[in-house]
PDB file of C-alpha atoms in Angstrom:
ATOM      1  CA  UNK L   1       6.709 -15.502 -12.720  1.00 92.00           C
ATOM      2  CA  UNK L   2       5.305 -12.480 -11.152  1.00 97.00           C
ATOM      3  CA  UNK L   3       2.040 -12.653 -13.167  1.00 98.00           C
ATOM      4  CA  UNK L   4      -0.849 -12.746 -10.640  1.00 98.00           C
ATOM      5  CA  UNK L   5      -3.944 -13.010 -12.657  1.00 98.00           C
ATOM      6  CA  UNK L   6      -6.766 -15.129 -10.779  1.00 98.00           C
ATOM      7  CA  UNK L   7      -5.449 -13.989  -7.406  1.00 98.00           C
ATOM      8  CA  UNK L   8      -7.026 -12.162  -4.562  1.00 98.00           C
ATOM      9  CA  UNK L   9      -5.576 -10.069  -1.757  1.00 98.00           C
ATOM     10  CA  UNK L  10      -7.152  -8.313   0.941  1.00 99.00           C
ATOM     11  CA  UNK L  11      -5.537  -5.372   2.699  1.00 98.00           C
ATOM     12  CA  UNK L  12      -6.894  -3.190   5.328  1.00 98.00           C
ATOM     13  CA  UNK L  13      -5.724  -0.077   5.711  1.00 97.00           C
ATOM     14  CA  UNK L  14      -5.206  -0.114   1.656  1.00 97.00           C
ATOM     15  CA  UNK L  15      -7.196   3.409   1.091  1.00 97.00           C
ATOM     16  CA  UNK L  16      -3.532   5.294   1.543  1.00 97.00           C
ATOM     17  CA  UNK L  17      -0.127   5.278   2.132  1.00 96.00           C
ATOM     18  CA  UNK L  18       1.957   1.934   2.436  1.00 97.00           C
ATOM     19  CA  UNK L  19      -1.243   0.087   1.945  1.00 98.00           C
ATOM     20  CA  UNK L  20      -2.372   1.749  -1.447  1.00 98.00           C
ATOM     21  CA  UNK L  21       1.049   1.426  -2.516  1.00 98.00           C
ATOM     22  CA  UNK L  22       1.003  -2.488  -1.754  1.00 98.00           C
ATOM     23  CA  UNK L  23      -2.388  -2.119  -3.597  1.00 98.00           C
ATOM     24  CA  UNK L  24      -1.597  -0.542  -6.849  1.00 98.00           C
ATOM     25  CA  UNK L  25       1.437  -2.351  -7.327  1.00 98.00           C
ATOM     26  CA  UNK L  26      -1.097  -6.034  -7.236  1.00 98.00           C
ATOM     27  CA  UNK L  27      -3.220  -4.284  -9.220  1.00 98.00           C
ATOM     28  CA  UNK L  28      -0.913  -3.654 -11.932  1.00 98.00           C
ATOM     29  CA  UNK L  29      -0.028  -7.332 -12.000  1.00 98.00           C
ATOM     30  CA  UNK L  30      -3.149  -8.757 -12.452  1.00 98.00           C
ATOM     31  CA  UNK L  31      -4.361  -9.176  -9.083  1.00 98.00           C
ATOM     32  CA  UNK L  32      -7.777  -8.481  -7.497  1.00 98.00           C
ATOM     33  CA  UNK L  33      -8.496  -6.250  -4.504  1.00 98.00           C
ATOM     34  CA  UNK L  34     -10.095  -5.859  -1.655  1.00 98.00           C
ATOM     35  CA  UNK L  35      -9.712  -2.635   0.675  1.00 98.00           C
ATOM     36  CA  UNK L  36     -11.065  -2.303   4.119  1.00 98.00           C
ATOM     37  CA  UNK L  37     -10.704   1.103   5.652  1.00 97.00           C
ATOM     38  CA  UNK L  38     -12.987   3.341   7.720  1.00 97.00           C
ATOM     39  CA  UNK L  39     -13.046   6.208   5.430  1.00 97.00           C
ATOM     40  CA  UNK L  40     -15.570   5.740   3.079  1.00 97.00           C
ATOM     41  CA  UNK L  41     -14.210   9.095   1.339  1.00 98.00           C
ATOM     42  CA  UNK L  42     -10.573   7.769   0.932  1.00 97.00           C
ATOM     43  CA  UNK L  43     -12.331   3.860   0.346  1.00 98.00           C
ATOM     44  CA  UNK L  44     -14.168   5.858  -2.574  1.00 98.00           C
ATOM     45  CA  UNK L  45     -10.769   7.213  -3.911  1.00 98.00           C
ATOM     46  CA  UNK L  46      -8.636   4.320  -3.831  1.00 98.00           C
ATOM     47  CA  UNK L  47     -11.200   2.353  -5.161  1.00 97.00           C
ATOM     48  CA  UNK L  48     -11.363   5.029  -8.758  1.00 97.00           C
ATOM     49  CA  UNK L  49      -7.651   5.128  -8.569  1.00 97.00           C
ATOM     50  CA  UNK L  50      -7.474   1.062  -8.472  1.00 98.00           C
ATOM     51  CA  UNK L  51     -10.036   0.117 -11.327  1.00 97.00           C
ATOM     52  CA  UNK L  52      -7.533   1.903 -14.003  1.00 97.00           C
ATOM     53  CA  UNK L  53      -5.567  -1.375 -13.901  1.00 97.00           C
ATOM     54  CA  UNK L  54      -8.306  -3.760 -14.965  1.00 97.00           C
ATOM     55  CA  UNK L  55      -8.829  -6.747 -12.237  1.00 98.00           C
ATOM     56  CA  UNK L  56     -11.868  -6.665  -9.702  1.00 98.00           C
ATOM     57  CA  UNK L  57     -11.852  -4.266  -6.916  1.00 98.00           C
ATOM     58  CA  UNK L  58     -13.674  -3.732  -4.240  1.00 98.00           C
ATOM     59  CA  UNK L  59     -13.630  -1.213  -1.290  1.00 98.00           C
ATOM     60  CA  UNK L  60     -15.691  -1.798   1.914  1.00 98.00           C
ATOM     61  CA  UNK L  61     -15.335  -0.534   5.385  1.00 98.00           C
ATOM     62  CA  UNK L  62     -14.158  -2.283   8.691  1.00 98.00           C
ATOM     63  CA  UNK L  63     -13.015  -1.636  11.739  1.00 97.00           C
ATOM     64  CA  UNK L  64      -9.998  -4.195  12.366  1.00 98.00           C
ATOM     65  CA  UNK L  65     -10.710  -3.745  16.090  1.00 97.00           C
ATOM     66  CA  UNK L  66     -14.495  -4.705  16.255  1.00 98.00           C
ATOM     67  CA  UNK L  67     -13.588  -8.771  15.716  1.00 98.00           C
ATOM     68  CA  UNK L  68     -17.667  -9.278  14.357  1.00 98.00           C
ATOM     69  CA  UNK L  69     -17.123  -6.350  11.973  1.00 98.00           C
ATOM     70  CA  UNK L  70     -13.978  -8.412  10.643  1.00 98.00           C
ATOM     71  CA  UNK L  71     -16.253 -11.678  10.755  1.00 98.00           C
ATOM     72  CA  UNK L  72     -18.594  -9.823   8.399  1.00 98.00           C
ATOM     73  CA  UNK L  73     -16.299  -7.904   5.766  1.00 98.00           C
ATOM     74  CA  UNK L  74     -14.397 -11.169   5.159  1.00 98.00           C
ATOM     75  CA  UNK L  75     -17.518 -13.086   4.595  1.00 98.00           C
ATOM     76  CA  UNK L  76     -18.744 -10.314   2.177  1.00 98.00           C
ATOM     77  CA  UNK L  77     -15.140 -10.755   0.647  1.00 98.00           C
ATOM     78  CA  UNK L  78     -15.512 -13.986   0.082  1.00 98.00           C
ATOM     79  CA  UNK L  79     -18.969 -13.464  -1.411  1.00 98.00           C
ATOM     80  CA  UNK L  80     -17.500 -11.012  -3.741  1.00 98.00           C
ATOM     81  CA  UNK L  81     -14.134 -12.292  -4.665  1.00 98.00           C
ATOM     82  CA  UNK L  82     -15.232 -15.914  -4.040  1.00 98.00           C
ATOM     83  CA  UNK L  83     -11.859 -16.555  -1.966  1.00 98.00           C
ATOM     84  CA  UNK L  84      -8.775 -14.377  -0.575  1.00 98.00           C
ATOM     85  CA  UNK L  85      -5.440 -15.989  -1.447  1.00 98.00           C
ATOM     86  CA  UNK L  86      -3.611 -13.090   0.372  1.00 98.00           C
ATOM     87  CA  UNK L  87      -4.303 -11.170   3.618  1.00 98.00           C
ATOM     88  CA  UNK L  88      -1.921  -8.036   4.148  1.00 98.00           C
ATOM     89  CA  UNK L  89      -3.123  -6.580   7.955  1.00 98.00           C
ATOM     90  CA  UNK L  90      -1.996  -3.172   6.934  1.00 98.00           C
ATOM     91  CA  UNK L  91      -3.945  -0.832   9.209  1.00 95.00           C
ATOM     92  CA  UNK L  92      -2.252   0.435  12.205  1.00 92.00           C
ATOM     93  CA  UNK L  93      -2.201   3.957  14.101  1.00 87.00           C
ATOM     94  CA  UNK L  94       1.026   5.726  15.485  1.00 83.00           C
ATOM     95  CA  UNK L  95       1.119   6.425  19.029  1.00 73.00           C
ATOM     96  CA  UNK L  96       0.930   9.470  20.924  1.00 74.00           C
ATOM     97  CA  UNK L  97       4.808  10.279  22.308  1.00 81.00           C
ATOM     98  CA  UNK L  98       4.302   9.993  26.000  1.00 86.00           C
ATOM     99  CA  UNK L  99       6.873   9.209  29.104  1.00 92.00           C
ATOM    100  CA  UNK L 100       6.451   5.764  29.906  1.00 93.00           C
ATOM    101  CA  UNK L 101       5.862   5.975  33.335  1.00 94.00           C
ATOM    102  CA  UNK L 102       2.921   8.652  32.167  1.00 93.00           C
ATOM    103  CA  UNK L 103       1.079   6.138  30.382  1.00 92.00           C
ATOM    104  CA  UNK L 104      -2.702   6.223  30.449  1.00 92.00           C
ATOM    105  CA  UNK L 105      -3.885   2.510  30.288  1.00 94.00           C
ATOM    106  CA  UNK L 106      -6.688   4.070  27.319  1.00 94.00           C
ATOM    107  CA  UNK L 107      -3.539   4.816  25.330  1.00 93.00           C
ATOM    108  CA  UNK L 108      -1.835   1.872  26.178  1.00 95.00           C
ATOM    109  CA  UNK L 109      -4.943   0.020  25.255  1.00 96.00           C
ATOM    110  CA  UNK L 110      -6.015   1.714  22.166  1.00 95.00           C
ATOM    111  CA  UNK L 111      -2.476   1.285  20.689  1.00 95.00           C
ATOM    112  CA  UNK L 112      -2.368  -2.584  21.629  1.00 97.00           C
ATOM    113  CA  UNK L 113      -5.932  -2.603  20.054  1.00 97.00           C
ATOM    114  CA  UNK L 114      -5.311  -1.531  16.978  1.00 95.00           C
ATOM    115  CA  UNK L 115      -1.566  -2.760  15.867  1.00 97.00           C
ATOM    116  CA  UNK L 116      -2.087  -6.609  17.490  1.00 98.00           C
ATOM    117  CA  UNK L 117      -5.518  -7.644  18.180  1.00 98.00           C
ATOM    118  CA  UNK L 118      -6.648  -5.942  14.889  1.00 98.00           C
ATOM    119  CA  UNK L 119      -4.097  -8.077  12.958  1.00 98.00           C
ATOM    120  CA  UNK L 120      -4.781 -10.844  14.998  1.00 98.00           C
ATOM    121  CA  UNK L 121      -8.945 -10.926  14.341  1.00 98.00           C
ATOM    122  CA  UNK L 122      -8.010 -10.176   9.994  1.00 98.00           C
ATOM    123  CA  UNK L 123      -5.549 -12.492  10.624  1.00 98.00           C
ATOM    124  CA  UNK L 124      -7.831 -15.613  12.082  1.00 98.00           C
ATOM    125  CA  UNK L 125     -10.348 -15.003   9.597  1.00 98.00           C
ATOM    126  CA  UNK L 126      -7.593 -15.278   6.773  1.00 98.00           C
ATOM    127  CA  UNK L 127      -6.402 -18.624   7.788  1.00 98.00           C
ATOM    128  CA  UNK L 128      -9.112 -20.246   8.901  1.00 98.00           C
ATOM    129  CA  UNK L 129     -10.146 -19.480   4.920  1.00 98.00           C
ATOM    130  CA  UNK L 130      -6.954 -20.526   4.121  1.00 98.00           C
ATOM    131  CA  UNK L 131      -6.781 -23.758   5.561  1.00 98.00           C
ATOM    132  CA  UNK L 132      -9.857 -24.985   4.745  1.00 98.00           C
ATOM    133  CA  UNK L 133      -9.438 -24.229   1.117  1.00 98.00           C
ATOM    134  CA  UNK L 134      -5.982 -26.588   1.378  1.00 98.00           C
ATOM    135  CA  UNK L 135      -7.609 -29.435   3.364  1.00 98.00           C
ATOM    136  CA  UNK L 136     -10.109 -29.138   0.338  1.00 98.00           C
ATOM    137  CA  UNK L 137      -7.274 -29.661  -2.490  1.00 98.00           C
ATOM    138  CA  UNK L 138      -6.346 -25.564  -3.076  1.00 98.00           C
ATOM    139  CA  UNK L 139      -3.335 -25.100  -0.845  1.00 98.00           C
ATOM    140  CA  UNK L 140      -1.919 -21.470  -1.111  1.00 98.00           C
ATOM    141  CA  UNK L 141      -2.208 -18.349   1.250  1.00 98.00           C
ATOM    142  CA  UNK L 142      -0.161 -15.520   2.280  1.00 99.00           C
ATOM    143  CA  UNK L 143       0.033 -14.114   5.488  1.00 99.00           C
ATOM    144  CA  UNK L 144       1.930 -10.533   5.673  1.00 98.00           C
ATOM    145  CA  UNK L 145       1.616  -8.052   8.436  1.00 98.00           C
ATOM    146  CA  UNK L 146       3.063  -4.182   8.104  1.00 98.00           C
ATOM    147  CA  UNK L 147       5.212  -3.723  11.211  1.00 98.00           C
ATOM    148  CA  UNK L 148       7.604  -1.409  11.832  1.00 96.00           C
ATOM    149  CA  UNK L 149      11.148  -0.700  13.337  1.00 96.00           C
ATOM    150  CA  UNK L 150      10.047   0.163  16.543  1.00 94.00           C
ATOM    151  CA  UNK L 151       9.977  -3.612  16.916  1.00 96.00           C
ATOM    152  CA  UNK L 152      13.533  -5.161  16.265  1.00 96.00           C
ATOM    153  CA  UNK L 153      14.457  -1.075  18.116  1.00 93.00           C
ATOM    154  CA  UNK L 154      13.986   0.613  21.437  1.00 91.00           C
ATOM    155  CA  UNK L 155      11.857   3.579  20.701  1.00 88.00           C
ATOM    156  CA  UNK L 156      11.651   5.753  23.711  1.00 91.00           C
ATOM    157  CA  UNK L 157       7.981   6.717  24.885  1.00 91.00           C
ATOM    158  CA  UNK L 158       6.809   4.494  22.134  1.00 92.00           C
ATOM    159  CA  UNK L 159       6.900   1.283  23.617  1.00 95.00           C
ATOM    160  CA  UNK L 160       3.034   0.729  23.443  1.00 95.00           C
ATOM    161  CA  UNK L 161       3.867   0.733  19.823  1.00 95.00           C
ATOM    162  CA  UNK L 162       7.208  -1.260  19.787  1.00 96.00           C
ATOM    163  CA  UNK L 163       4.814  -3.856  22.001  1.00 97.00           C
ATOM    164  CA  UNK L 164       2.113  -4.035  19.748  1.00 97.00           C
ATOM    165  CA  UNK L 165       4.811  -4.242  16.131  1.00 98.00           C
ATOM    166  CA  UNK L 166       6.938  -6.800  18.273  1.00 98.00           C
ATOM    167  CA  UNK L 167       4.241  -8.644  19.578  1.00 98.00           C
ATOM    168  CA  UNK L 168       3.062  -8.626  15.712  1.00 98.00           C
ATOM    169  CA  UNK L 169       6.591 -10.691  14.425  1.00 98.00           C
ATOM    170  CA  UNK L 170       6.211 -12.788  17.012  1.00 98.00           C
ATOM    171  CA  UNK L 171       2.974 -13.856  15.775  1.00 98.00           C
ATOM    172  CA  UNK L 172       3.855 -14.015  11.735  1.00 98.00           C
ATOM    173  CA  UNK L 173       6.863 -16.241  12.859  1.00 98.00           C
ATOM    174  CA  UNK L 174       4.455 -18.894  14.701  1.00 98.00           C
ATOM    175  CA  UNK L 175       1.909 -18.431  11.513  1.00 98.00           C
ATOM    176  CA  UNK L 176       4.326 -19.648   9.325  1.00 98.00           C
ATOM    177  CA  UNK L 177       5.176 -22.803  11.148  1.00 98.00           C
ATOM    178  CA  UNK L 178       1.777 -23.757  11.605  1.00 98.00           C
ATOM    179  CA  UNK L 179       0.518 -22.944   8.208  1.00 98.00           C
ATOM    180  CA  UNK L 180       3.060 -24.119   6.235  1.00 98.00           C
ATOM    181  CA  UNK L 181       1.803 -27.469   5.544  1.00 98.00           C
ATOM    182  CA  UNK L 182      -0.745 -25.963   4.314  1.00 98.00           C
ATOM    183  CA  UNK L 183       0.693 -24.081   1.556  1.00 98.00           C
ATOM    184  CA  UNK L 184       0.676 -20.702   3.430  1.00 98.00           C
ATOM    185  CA  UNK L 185       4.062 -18.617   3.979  1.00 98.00           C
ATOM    186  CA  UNK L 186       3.912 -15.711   6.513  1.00 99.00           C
ATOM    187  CA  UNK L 187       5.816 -12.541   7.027  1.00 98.00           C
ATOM    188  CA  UNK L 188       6.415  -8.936   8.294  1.00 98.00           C
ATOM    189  CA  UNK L 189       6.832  -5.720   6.552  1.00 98.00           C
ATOM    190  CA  UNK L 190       8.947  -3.366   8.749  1.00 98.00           C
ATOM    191  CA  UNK L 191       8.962   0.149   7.184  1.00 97.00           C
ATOM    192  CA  UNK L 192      11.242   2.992   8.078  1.00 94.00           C
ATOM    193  CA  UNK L 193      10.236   6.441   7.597  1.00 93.00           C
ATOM    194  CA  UNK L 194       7.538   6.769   5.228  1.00 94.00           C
ATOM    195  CA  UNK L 195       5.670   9.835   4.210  1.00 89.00           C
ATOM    196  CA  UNK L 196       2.068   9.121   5.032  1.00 80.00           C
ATOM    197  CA  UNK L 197      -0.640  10.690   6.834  1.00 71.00           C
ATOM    198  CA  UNK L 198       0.285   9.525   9.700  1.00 67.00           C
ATOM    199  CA  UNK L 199       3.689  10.520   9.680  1.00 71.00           C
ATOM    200  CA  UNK L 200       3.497  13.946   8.227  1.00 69.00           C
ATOM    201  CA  UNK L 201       3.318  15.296  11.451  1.00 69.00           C
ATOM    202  CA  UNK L 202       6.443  13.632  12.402  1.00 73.00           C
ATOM    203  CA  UNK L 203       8.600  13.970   9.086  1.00 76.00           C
ATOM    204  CA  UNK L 204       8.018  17.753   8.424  1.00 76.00           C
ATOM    205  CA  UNK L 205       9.460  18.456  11.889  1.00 82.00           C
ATOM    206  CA  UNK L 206      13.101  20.668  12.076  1.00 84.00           C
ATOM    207  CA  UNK L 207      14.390  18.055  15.100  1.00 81.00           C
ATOM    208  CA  UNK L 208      13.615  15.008  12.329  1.00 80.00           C
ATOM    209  CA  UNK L 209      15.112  16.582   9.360  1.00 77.00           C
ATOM    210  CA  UNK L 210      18.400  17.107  11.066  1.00 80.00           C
ATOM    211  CA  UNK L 211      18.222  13.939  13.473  1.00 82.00           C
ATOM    212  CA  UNK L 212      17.011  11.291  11.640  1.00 85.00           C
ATOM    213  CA  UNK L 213      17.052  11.893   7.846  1.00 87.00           C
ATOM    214  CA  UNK L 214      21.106  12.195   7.817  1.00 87.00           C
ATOM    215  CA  UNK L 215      20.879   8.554   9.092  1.00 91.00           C
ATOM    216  CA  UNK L 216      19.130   7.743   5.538  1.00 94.00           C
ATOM    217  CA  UNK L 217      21.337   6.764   3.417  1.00 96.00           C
ATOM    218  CA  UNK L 218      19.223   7.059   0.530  1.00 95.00           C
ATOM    219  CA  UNK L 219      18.600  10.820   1.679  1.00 92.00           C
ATOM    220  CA  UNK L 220      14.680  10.403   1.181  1.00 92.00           C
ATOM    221  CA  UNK L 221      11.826   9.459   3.028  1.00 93.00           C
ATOM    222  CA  UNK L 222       9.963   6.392   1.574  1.00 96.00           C
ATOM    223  CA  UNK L 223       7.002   6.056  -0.515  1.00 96.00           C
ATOM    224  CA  UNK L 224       3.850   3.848  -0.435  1.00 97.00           C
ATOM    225  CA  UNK L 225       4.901   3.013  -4.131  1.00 98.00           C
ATOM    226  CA  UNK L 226       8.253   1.458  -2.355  1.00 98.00           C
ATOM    227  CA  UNK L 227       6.860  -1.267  -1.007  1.00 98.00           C
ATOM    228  CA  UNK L 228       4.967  -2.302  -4.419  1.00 98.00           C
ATOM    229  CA  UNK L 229       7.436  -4.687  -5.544  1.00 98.00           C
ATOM    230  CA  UNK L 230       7.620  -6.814  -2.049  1.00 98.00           C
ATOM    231  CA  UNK L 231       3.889  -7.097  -2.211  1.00 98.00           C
ATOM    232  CA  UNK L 232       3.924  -8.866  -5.608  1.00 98.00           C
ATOM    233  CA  UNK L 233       7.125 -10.997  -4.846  1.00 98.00           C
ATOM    234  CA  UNK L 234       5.038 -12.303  -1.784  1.00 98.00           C
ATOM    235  CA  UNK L 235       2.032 -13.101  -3.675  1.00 98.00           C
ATOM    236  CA  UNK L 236       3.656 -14.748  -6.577  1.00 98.00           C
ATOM    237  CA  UNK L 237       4.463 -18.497  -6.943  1.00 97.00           C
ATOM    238  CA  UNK L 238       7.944 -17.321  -7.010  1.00 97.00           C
ATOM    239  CA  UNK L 239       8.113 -17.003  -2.886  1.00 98.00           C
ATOM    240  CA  UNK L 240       6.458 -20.532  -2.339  1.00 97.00           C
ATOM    241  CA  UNK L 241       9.841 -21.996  -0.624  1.00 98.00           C
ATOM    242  CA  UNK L 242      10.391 -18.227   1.131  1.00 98.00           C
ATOM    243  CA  UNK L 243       8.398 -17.577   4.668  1.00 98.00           C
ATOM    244  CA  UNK L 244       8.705 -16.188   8.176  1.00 98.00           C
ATOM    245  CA  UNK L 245      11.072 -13.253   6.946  1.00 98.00           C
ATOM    246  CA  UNK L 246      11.230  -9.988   8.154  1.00 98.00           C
ATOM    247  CA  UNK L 247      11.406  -7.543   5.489  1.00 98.00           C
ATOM    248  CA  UNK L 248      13.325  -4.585   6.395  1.00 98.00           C
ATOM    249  CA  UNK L 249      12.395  -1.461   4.041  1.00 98.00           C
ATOM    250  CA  UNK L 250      13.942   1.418   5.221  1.00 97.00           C
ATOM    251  CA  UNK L 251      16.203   3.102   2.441  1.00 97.00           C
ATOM    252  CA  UNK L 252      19.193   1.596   4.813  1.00 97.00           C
ATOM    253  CA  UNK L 253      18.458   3.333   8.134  1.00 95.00           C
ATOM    254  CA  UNK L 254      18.382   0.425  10.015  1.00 95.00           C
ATOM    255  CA  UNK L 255      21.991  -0.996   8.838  1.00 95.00           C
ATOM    256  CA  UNK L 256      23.686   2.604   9.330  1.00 91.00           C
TER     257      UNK L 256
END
């Protein structure tokens, strides 16, 4: 059931953290890979780490913002893979914790940038592929965007980034209508506290560990492994009748 030999998924941002996670855990199952990052270093090292499970990987990098850089990698994807039957829009960037009313419109902007329009050029790209590959006689695609909680939440002097996540759902909701018919399902990741590079800053913090971690009731911090298994539910046949969800993955922080 979960045996994804023959498939392809694409995920940017998939040199580290949730997105390597997402990565491996395809890998392992027989899919094929493609990673867009802009570290070539880290591209380098996920790629090595990747190729231990056997299928076709490749690592190139993209800027999700630049919308004829995406253009380019996907067509170069597509040359390489010779189609994408997923397209995980992984890459984000936390925001700098500001006052709201002390919002620079560059922040505001570069925040919005990255976390929606960058999701919504991979995103184009993907399902433009996707449909024309069903109209042709191949309907399948997935559609799966890494959000957050700062969405469905109100996340005080974030809400550049509960804007762009929110504005993100929205968008995965209407994909999956449209696309449907077309063999394509749709959804959002929303991760709670992870350990990344991006967080550590964040995590390893005195005010976190005794604010937010006793609301954990798993009592750990998550894991780009622990979000693995959702990755290769979604691309399976096995979620063909299952889209527009919002995955909550947050060791139960959200519920308590």
């Amino acid at each position: 059931m979960f045996d994804l030999t023959g498939k392809v998924a694409l995920i940017t941002g998939g040199n580290s953290g949730i997105g390597l996670g997402m990565a491996e855990g395809l890998a392992e199952h027989g899919c094929e890979i493609v990673i867009w990052g802009t570290n070539a270093a880290k591209n380098d090292a996920a790629l090595e780490k990747l190729s231990t499970y056997g299928p076709k990987i490749t690592a190139n990098i993209c800027d999700v913002t630049d919308a004829a850089a995406v253009d380019a990698a996907f067509a170069k994807a597509l040359h390489d893979h010779g189609k994408i039957d997923g397209c995980f829009a992984n890459a984000g960037y936390g925001a700098q914790i500001t006052r709201f009313d002390e919002f620079e419109d560059e922040e505001w902007n570069r925040i919005i940038d990255i976390n929606l329009n960058g999701a919504f050029y991979v995103f184009r790209s993907a399902a433009k592929h996707m449909r024309e590959r069903a109209l042709a006689g191949d309907p399948f695609g997935r559609l799966v965007g890494t959000s957050s909680l700062a969405a469905i939440s109100g996340q005080p002097r974030g809400e550049h980034y509960g804007a762009a996540k929110g504005g993100l759902n929205a968008m995965i909701r209407a994909l999956a209508v449209e696309y449907a018919k077309h063999g394509v399902t749709a959804h959002s990741i929303l991760p709670g506290f992870v350990e990344t590079g991006l967080t550590k800053g964040t995590v390893d913090t005195p005010a976190f560990r005794e604010k937010a971690m006793s609301r954990i009731p798993t009592k750990r911090l998550g894991q780009g492994s622990d979000f693995a298994a959702i990755a290769v539910y979604i691309m399976s046949d096995a979620s063909s009748w299952h889209t527009g969800q919002d995955f909550i993955i947050d060791g139960g922080y959200w519920i308590f």
